[in-house]
Short mmCIF file of C-alpha atoms and ligand atoms in Angstrom, two decimals:
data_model
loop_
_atom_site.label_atom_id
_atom_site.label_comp_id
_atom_site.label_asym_id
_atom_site.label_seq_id
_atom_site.Cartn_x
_atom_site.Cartn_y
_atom_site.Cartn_z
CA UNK O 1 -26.89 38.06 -21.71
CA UNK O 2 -23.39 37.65 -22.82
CA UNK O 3 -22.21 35.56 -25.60
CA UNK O 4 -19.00 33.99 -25.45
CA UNK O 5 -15.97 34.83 -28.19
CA UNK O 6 -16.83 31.53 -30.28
CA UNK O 7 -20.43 33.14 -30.43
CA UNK O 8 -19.37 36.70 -31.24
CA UNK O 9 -17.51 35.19 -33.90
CA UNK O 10 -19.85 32.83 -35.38
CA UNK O 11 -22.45 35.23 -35.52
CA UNK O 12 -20.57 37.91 -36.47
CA UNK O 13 -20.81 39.74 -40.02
CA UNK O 14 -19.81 36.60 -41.94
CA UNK O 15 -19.78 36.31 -45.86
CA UNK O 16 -21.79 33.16 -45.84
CA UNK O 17 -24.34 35.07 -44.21
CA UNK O 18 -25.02 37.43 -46.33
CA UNK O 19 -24.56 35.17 -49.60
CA UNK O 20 -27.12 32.67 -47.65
CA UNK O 21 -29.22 35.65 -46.54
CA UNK O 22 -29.49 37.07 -50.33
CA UNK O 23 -30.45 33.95 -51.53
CA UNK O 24 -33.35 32.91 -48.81
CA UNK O 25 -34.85 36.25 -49.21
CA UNK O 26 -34.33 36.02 -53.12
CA UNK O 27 -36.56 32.61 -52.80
CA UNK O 28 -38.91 33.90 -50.56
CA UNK O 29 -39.66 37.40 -51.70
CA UNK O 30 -40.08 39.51 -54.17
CA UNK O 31 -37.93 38.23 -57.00
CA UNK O 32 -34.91 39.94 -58.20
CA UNK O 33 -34.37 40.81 -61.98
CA UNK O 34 -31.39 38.34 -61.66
CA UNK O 35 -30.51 36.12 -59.13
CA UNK O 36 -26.95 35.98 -59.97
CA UNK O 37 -25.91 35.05 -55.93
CA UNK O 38 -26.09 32.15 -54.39
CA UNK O 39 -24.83 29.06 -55.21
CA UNK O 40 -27.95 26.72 -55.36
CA UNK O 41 -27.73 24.13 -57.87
CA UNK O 42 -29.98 24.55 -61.11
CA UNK O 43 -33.04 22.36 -61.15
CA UNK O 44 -32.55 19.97 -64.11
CA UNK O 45 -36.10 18.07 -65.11
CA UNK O 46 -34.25 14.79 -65.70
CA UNK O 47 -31.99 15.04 -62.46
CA UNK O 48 -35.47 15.77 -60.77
CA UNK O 49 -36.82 12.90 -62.28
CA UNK O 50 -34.46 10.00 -61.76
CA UNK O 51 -34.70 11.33 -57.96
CA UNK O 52 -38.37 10.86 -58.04
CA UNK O 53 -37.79 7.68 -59.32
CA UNK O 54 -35.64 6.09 -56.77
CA UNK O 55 -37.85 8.02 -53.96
CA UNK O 56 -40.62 5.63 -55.58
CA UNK O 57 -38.66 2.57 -55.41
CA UNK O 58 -37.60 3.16 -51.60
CA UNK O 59 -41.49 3.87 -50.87
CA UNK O 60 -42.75 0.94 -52.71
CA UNK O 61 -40.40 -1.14 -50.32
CA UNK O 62 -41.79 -1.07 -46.75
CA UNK O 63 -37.85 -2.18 -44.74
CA UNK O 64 -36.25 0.55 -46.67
CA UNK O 65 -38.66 3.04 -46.40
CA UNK O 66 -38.02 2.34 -42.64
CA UNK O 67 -34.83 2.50 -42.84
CA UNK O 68 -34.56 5.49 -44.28
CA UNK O 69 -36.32 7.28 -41.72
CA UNK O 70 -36.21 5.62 -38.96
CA UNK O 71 -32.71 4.93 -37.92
CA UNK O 72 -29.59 6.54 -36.97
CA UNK O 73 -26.74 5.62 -38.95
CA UNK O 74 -23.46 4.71 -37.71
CA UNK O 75 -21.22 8.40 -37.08
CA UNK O 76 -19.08 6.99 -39.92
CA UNK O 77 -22.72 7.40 -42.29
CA UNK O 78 -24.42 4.60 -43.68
CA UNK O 79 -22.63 1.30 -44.62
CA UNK O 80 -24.42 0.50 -48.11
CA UNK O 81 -23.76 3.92 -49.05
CA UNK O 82 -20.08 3.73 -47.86
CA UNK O 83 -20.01 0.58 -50.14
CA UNK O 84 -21.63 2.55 -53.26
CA UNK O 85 -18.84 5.30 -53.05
CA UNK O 86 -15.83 3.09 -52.28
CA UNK O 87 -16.77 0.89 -55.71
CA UNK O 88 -17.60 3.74 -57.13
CA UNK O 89 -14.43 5.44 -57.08
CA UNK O 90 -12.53 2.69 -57.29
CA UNK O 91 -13.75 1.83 -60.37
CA UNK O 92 -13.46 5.24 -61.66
CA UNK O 93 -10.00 6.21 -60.30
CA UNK O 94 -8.55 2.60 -59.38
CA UNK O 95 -7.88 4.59 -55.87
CA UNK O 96 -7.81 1.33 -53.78
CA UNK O 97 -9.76 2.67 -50.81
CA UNK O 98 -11.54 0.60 -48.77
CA UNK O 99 -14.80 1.07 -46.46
CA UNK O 100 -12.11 2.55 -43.73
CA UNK O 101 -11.39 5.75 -46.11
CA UNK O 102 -14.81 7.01 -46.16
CA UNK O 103 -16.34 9.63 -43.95
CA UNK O 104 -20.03 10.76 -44.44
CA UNK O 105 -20.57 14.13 -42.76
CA UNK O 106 -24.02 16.22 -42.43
CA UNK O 107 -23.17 18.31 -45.60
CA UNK O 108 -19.29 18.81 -46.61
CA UNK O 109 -19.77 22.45 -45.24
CA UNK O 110 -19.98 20.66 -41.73
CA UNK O 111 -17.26 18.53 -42.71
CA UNK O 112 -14.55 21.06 -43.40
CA UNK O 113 -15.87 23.07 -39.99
CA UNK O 114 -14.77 19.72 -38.33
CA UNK O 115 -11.63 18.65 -40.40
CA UNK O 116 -10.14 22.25 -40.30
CA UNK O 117 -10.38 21.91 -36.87
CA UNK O 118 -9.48 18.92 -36.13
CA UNK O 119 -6.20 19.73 -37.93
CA UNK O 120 -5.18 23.23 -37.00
CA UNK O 121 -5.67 25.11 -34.10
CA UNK O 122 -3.08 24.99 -30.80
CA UNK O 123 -0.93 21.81 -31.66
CA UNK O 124 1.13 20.96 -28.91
CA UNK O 125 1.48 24.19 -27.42
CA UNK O 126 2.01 25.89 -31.23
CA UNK O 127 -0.19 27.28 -33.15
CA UNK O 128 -0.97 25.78 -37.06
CA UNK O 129 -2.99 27.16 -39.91
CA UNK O 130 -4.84 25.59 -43.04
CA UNK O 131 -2.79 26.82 -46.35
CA UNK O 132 -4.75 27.79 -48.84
CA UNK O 133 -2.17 28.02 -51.83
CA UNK O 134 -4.61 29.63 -54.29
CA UNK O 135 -6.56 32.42 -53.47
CA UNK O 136 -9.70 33.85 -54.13
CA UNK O 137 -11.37 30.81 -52.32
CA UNK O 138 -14.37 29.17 -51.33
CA UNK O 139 -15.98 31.50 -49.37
CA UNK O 140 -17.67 28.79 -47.01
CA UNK O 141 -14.30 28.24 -45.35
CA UNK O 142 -13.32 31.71 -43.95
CA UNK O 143 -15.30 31.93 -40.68
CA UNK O 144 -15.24 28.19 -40.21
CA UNK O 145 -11.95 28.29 -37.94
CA UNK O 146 -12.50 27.95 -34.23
CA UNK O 147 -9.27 29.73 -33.29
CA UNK O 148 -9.38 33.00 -35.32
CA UNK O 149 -6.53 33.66 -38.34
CA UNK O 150 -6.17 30.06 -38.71
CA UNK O 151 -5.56 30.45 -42.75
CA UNK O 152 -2.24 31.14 -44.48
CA UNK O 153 -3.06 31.63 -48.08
CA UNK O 154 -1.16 32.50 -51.26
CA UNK O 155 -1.65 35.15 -54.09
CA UNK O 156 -1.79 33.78 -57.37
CA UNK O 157 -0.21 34.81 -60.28
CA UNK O 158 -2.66 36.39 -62.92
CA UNK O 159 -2.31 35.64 -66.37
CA UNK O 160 -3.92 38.27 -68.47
CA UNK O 161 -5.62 36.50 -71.68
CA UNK O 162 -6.54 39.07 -74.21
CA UNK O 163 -8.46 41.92 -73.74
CA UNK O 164 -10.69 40.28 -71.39
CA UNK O 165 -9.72 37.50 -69.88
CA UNK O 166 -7.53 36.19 -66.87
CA UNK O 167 -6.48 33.20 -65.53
CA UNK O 168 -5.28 32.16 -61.95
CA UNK O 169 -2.09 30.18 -61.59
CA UNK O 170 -0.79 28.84 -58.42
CA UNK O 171 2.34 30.74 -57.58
CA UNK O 172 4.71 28.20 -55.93
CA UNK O 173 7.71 30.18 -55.85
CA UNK O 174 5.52 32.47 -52.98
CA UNK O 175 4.57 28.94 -50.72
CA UNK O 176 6.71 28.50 -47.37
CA UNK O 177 5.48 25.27 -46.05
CA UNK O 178 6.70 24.89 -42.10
CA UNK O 179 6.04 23.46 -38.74
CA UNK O 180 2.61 25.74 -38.44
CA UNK O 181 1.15 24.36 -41.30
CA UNK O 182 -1.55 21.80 -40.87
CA UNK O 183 -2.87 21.09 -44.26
CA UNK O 184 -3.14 22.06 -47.87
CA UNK O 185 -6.68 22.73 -48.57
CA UNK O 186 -7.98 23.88 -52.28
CA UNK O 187 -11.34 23.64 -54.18
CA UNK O 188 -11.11 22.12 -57.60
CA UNK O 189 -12.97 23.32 -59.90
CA UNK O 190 -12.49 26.41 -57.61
CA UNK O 191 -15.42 28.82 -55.96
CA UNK O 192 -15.59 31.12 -57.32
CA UNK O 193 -13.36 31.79 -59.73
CA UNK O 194 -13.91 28.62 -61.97
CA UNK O 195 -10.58 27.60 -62.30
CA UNK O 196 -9.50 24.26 -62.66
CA UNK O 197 -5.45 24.07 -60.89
CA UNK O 198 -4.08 21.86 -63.39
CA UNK O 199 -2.57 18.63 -63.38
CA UNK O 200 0.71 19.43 -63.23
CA UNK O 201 0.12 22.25 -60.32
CA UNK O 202 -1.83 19.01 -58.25
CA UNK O 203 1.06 16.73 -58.14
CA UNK O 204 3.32 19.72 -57.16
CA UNK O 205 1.04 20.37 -54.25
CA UNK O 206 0.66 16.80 -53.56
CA UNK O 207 4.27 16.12 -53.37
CA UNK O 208 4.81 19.47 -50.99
CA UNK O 209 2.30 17.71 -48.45
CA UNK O 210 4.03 14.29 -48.80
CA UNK O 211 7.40 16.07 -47.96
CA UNK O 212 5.63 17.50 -44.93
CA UNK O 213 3.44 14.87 -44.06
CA UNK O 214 0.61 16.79 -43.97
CA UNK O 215 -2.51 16.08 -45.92
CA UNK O 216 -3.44 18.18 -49.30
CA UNK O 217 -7.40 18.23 -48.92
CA UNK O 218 -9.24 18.50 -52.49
CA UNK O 219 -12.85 19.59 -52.10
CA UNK O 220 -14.77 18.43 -55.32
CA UNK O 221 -17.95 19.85 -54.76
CA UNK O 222 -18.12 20.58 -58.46
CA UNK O 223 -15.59 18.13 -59.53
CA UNK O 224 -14.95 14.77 -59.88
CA UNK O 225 -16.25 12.06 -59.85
CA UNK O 226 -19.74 13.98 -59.90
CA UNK O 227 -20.83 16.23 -61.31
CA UNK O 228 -17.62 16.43 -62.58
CA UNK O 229 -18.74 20.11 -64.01
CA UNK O 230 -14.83 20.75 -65.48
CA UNK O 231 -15.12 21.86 -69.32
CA UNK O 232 -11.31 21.02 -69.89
CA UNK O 233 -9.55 17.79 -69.65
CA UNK O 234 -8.29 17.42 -65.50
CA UNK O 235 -7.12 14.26 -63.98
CA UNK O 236 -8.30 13.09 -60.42
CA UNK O 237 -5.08 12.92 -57.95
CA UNK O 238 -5.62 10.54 -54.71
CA UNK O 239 -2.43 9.13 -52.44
CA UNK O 240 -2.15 8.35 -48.38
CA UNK O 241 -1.90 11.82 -48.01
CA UNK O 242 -5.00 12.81 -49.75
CA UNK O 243 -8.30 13.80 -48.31
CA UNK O 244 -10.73 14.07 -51.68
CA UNK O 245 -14.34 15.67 -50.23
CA UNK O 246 -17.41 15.35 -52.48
CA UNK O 247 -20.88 16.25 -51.99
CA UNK O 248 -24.39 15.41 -53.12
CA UNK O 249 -25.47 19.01 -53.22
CA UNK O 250 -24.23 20.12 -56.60
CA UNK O 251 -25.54 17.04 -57.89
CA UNK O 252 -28.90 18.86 -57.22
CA UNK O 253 -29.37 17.51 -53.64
CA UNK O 254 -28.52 20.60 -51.30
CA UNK O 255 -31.35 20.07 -48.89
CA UNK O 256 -30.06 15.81 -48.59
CA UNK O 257 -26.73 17.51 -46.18
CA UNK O 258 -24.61 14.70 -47.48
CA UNK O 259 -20.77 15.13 -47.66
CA UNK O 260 -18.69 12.11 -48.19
CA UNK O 261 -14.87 12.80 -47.52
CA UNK O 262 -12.06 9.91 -48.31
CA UNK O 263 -8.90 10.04 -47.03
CA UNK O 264 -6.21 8.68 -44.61
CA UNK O 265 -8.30 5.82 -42.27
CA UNK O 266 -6.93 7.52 -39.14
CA UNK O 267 -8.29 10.83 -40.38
CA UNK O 268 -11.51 9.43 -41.21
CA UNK O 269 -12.08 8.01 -38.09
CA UNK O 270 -11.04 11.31 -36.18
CA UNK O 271 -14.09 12.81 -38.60
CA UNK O 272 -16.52 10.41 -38.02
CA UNK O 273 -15.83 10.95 -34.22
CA UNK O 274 -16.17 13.79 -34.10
CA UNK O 275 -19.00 14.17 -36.07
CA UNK O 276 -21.07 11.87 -33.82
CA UNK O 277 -19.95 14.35 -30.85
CA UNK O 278 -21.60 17.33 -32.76
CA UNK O 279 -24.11 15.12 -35.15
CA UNK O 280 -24.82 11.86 -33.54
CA UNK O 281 -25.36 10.60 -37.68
CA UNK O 282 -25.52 12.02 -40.93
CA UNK O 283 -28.89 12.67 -42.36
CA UNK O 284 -30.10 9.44 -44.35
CA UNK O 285 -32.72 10.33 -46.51
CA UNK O 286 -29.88 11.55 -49.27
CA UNK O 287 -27.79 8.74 -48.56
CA UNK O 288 -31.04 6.21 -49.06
CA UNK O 289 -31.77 8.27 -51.98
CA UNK O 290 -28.61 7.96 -54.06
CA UNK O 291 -27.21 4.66 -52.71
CA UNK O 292 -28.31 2.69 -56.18
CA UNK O 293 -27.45 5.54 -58.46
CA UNK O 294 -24.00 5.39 -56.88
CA UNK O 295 -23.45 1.54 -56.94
CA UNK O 296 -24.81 1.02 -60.57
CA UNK O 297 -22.64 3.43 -61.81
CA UNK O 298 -25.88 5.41 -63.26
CA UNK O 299 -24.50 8.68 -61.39
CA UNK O 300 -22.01 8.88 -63.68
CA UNK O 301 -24.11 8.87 -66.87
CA UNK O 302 -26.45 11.36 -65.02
CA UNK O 303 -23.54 14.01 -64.85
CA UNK O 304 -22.14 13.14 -68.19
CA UNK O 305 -25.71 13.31 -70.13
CA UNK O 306 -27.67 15.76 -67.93
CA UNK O 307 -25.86 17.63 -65.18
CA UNK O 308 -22.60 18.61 -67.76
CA UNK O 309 -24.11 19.17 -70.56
CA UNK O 310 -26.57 21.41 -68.90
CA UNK O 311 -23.97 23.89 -67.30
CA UNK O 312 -21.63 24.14 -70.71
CA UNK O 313 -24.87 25.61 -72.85
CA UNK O 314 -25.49 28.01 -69.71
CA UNK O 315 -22.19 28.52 -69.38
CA UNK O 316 -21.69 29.32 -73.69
CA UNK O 317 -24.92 31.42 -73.22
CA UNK O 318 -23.42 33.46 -70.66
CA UNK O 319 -20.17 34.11 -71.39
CA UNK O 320 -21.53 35.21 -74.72
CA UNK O 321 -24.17 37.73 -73.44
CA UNK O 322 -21.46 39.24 -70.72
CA UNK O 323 -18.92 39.46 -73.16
CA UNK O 324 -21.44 40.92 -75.54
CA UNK O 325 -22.82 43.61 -73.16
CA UNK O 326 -20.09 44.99 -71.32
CA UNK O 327 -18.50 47.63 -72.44
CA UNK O 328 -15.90 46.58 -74.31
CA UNK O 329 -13.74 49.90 -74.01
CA UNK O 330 -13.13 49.29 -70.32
CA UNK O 331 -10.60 47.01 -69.08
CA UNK O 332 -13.05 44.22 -67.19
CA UNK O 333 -11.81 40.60 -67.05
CA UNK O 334 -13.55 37.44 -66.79
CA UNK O 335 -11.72 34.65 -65.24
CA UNK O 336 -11.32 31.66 -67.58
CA UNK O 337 -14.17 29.32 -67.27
CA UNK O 338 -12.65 25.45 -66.87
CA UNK O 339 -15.47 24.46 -64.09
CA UNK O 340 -18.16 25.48 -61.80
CA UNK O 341 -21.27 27.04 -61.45
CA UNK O 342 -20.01 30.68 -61.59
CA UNK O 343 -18.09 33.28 -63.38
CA UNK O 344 -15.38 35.63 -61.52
CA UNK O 345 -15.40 39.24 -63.09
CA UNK O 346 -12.40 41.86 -62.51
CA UNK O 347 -12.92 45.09 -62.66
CA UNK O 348 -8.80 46.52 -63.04
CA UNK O 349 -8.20 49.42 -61.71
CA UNK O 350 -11.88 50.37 -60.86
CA UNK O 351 -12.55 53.84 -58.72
CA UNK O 352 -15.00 51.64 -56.54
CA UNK O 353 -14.93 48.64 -54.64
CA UNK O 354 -16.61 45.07 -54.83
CA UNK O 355 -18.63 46.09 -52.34
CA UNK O 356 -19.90 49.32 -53.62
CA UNK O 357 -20.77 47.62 -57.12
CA UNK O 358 -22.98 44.67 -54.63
CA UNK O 359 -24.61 47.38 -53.42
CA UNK O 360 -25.37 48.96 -56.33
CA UNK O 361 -26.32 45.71 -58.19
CA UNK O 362 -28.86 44.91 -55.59
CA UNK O 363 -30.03 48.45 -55.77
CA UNK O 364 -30.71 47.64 -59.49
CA UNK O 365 -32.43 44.37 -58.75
CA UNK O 366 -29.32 42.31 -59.71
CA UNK O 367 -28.00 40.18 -57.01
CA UNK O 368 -23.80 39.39 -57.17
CA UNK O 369 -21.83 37.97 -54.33
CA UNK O 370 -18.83 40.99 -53.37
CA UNK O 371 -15.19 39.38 -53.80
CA UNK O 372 -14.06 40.50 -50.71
CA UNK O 373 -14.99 37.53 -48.41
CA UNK O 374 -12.79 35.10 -50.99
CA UNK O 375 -9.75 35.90 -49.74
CA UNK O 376 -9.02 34.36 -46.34
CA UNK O 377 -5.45 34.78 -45.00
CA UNK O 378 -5.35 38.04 -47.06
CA UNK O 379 -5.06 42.10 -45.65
CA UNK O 380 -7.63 42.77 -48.82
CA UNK O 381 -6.66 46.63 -47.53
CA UNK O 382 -2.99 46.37 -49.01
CA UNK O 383 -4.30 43.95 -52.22
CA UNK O 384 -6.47 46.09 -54.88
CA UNK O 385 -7.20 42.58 -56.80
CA UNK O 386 -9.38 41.46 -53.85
CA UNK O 387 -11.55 44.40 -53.35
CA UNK O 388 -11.86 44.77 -57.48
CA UNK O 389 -14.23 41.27 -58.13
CA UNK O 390 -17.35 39.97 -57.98
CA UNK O 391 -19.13 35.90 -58.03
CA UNK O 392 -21.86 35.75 -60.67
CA UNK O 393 -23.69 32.54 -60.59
CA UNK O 394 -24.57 32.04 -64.17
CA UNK O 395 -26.85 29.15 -64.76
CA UNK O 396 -29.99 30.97 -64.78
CA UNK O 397 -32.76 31.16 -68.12
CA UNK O 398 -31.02 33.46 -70.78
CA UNK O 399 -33.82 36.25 -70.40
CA UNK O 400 -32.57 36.81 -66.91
CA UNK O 401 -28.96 36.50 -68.28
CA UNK O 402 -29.92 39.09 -70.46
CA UNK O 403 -31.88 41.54 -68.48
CA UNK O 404 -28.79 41.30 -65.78
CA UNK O 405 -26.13 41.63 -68.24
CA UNK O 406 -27.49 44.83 -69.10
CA UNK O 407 -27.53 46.63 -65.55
CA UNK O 408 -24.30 45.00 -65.14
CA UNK O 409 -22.75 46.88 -67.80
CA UNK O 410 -24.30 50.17 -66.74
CA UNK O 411 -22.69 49.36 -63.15
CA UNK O 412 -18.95 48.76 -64.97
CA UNK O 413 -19.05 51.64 -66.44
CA UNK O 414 -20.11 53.33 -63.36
CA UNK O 415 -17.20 51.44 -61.64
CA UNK O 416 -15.00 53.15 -63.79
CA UNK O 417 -16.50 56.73 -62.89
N1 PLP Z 1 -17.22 23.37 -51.13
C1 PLP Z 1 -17.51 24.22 -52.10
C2 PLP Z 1 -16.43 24.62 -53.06
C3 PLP Z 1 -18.80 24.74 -52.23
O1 PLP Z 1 -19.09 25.61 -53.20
C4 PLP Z 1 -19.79 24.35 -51.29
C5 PLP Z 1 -21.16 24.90 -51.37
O2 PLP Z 1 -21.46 25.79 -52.09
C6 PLP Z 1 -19.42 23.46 -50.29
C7 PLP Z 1 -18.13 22.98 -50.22
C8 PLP Z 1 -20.39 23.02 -49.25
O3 PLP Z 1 -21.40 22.23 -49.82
P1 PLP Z 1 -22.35 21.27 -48.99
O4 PLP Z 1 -22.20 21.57 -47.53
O5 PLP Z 1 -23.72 21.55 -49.48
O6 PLP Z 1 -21.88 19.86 -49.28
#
């Protein structure tokens, strides 16, 4: 039996397989010396708690528990929850949104495959692409386009901090905005290298998609409002040609499938149509779930006492123990951390690729997501920098930070060989 090209290409040899694939058998199986893949949210007692909390509350009440599980939702997601977010951010931002601005979609993963291509794709008999003006990026978003090389993306500019460390900076002067571009997409904090595009580079962006009327979509999976996981100080940006997506899962929800997405009100309702085409509704139990939290504000004080705090001392930990195992006579880069779950390594002028230290990694019981999937709209063939890095999700216990480090810097050195 034949599949057709949209199912050769969706289940084709995607990177968000594999990175899913490593991490389900990581969970299931036997267990790796250190999970370093993956990019599961750490379980935090208190975030656990609160949740278990609120899950009491909605079961001691016999309508809402009903609710909750017995109803679809409107496509546009649930209207209490739609109320939480819109005072939510409101208050937080003064963004002056209204119920009409909000789109809940099953998971913002889901919500990009149906804004992406809602927006390019053939467009009047042309074709238009997603820009992407910062590369390495999220790797969820490469295989999501319907119509194949759909992205236009842009190499950074590296700035090389000290021996080793690195920092990403959006190179404008390489950005040709025309007719076949669709939409500026970015994530801030950024998967995976844990930038944070400044200020300054934000309004510049936002100000090349007002010029074009096209909208600059900022996915803030890690960023603000929640968790708001950003170590340095970054402001939140939001006009009529804004699409800001958030998403419960880095809060510590991944299994809830709740993205939330605010941005023009024609847009949104273009989202939440077609989202009850492929979804009927989003799913509720999250949305139930976090509804209070997110009216009362108490979100907020969860990320700033529990979920922050938590990353920046595994964060510290890490960056200490990397920096203090590998070798230090090699020329190795870590990406400046400013946000995220995850630290970007660069191995300069290694003899072996990415892939070849993943494989050797997992060979060693350490598991790494290759760089090479991060770069969509790129030839990686004719760009060394994108077959020379690896993700390493760093918010695991600091003997496992440890006992990876270690192999690690056996496998840089052998990089180097
Ligand atoms: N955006 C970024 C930058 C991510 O890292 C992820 C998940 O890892 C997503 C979007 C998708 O998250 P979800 O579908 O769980 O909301």
């Amino acid at each position: 039996m034949q599949l057709s090209d949209f199912g050769k290409q969706m289940s084709s040899d995607a990177g968000i397989l594999t990175l899913m694939d490593d991490l389900g058998k990581a969970l299931a199986g036997d267990k790796p010396l250190a999970m370093f893949g993956g990019g599961n949210p750490a379980q935090i007692p208190a975030v656990t708690n609160v949740m278990k909390h609120e899950l009491e509350l909605i079961m001691a009440d016999d309508a809402r528990l009903a609710a909750m599980l017995g109803n679809y939702d409107t496509p546009q997601g649930n209207d209490h929850f739609i109320d939480a977010i819109v005072k939510l951010v409101n208050r937080e931002y003064n963004l002056g949104v209204t119920r009409d601005n909000v789109a809940v979609t099953p998971g913002s993963q889901n919500g990009f495959y149906m804004l992406f291509n809602m927006l390019a794709g053939q467009t009047n008999g042309a074709k238009r692409k997603i820009m992407l003006p910062i590369v390495p990026e999220y790797i969820g978003y490469r295989d999501q386009m319907i119509e194949p090389d759909s992205f236009v993306s842009v190499r950074p500019r590296i700035d090389k901090i000290g021996q080793h460390e690195f920092k990403y900076r959006i190179d404008f002067d390489a950005m040709q905005i025309d007719e076949s571009v669709a939409a500026i997409a970015l994530s801030r904090p950024t998967n995976p290298s844990g930038n944070v595009v400044t200020d300054d580079e934000l309004s510049k962006l936002a100000e090349l998609a007002r010029q074009h009327d096209i909208p600059l979509i900022i996915d803030g999976a890690y960023g603000l409002p929640f968790p708001g996981v950003i170590i340095k100080s970054a402001g939140q940006h939001f006009d009529n040609h804004t699409i800001l997506s958030l998403s419960l899962s880095k809060v510590g929800l991944p299994s809830s499938r709740v993205g939330i997405f605010i941005g023009p009100p024609a847009l949104m309702k273009a989202l939440s149509s077609i989202s009850a085409i492929l979804n009927l509704a989003s799913p509720g139990i999250g949305q139930y779930l976090v509804t209070q939290l997110i009216d009362s504000g108490e979100i907020m004080t969860l990320a700033r006492n529990e979920i922050q705090p938590f990353y920046a001392d595994r964060q510290q930990q890490a960056w200490e123990i990397f920096n203090q195992k590998l070798p230090g006579d090699l020329p190795w880069r870590l990406h400046s951390y400013e946000g995220t779950y995850f630290f970007w390594l660069w191995c300069e002028g290694a003899q072996k690729t990415s892939k070849q230290l993943y494989d050797y990694l997992k060979e060693h019981s350490v598991i790494v997501v290759p760089g090479e999937s991060f770069f969509p709209g790129q030839n990686i063939e004719e760009w060394d920098h994108a077959r020379q890095c690896i993700r390493i999700n760093f918010s695991r216990p600091d003997e496992e930070l440890e006992a990876g480090a270690i192999i690690l810097a056996e496998a840089v050195r052998w990089m180097y060989n």
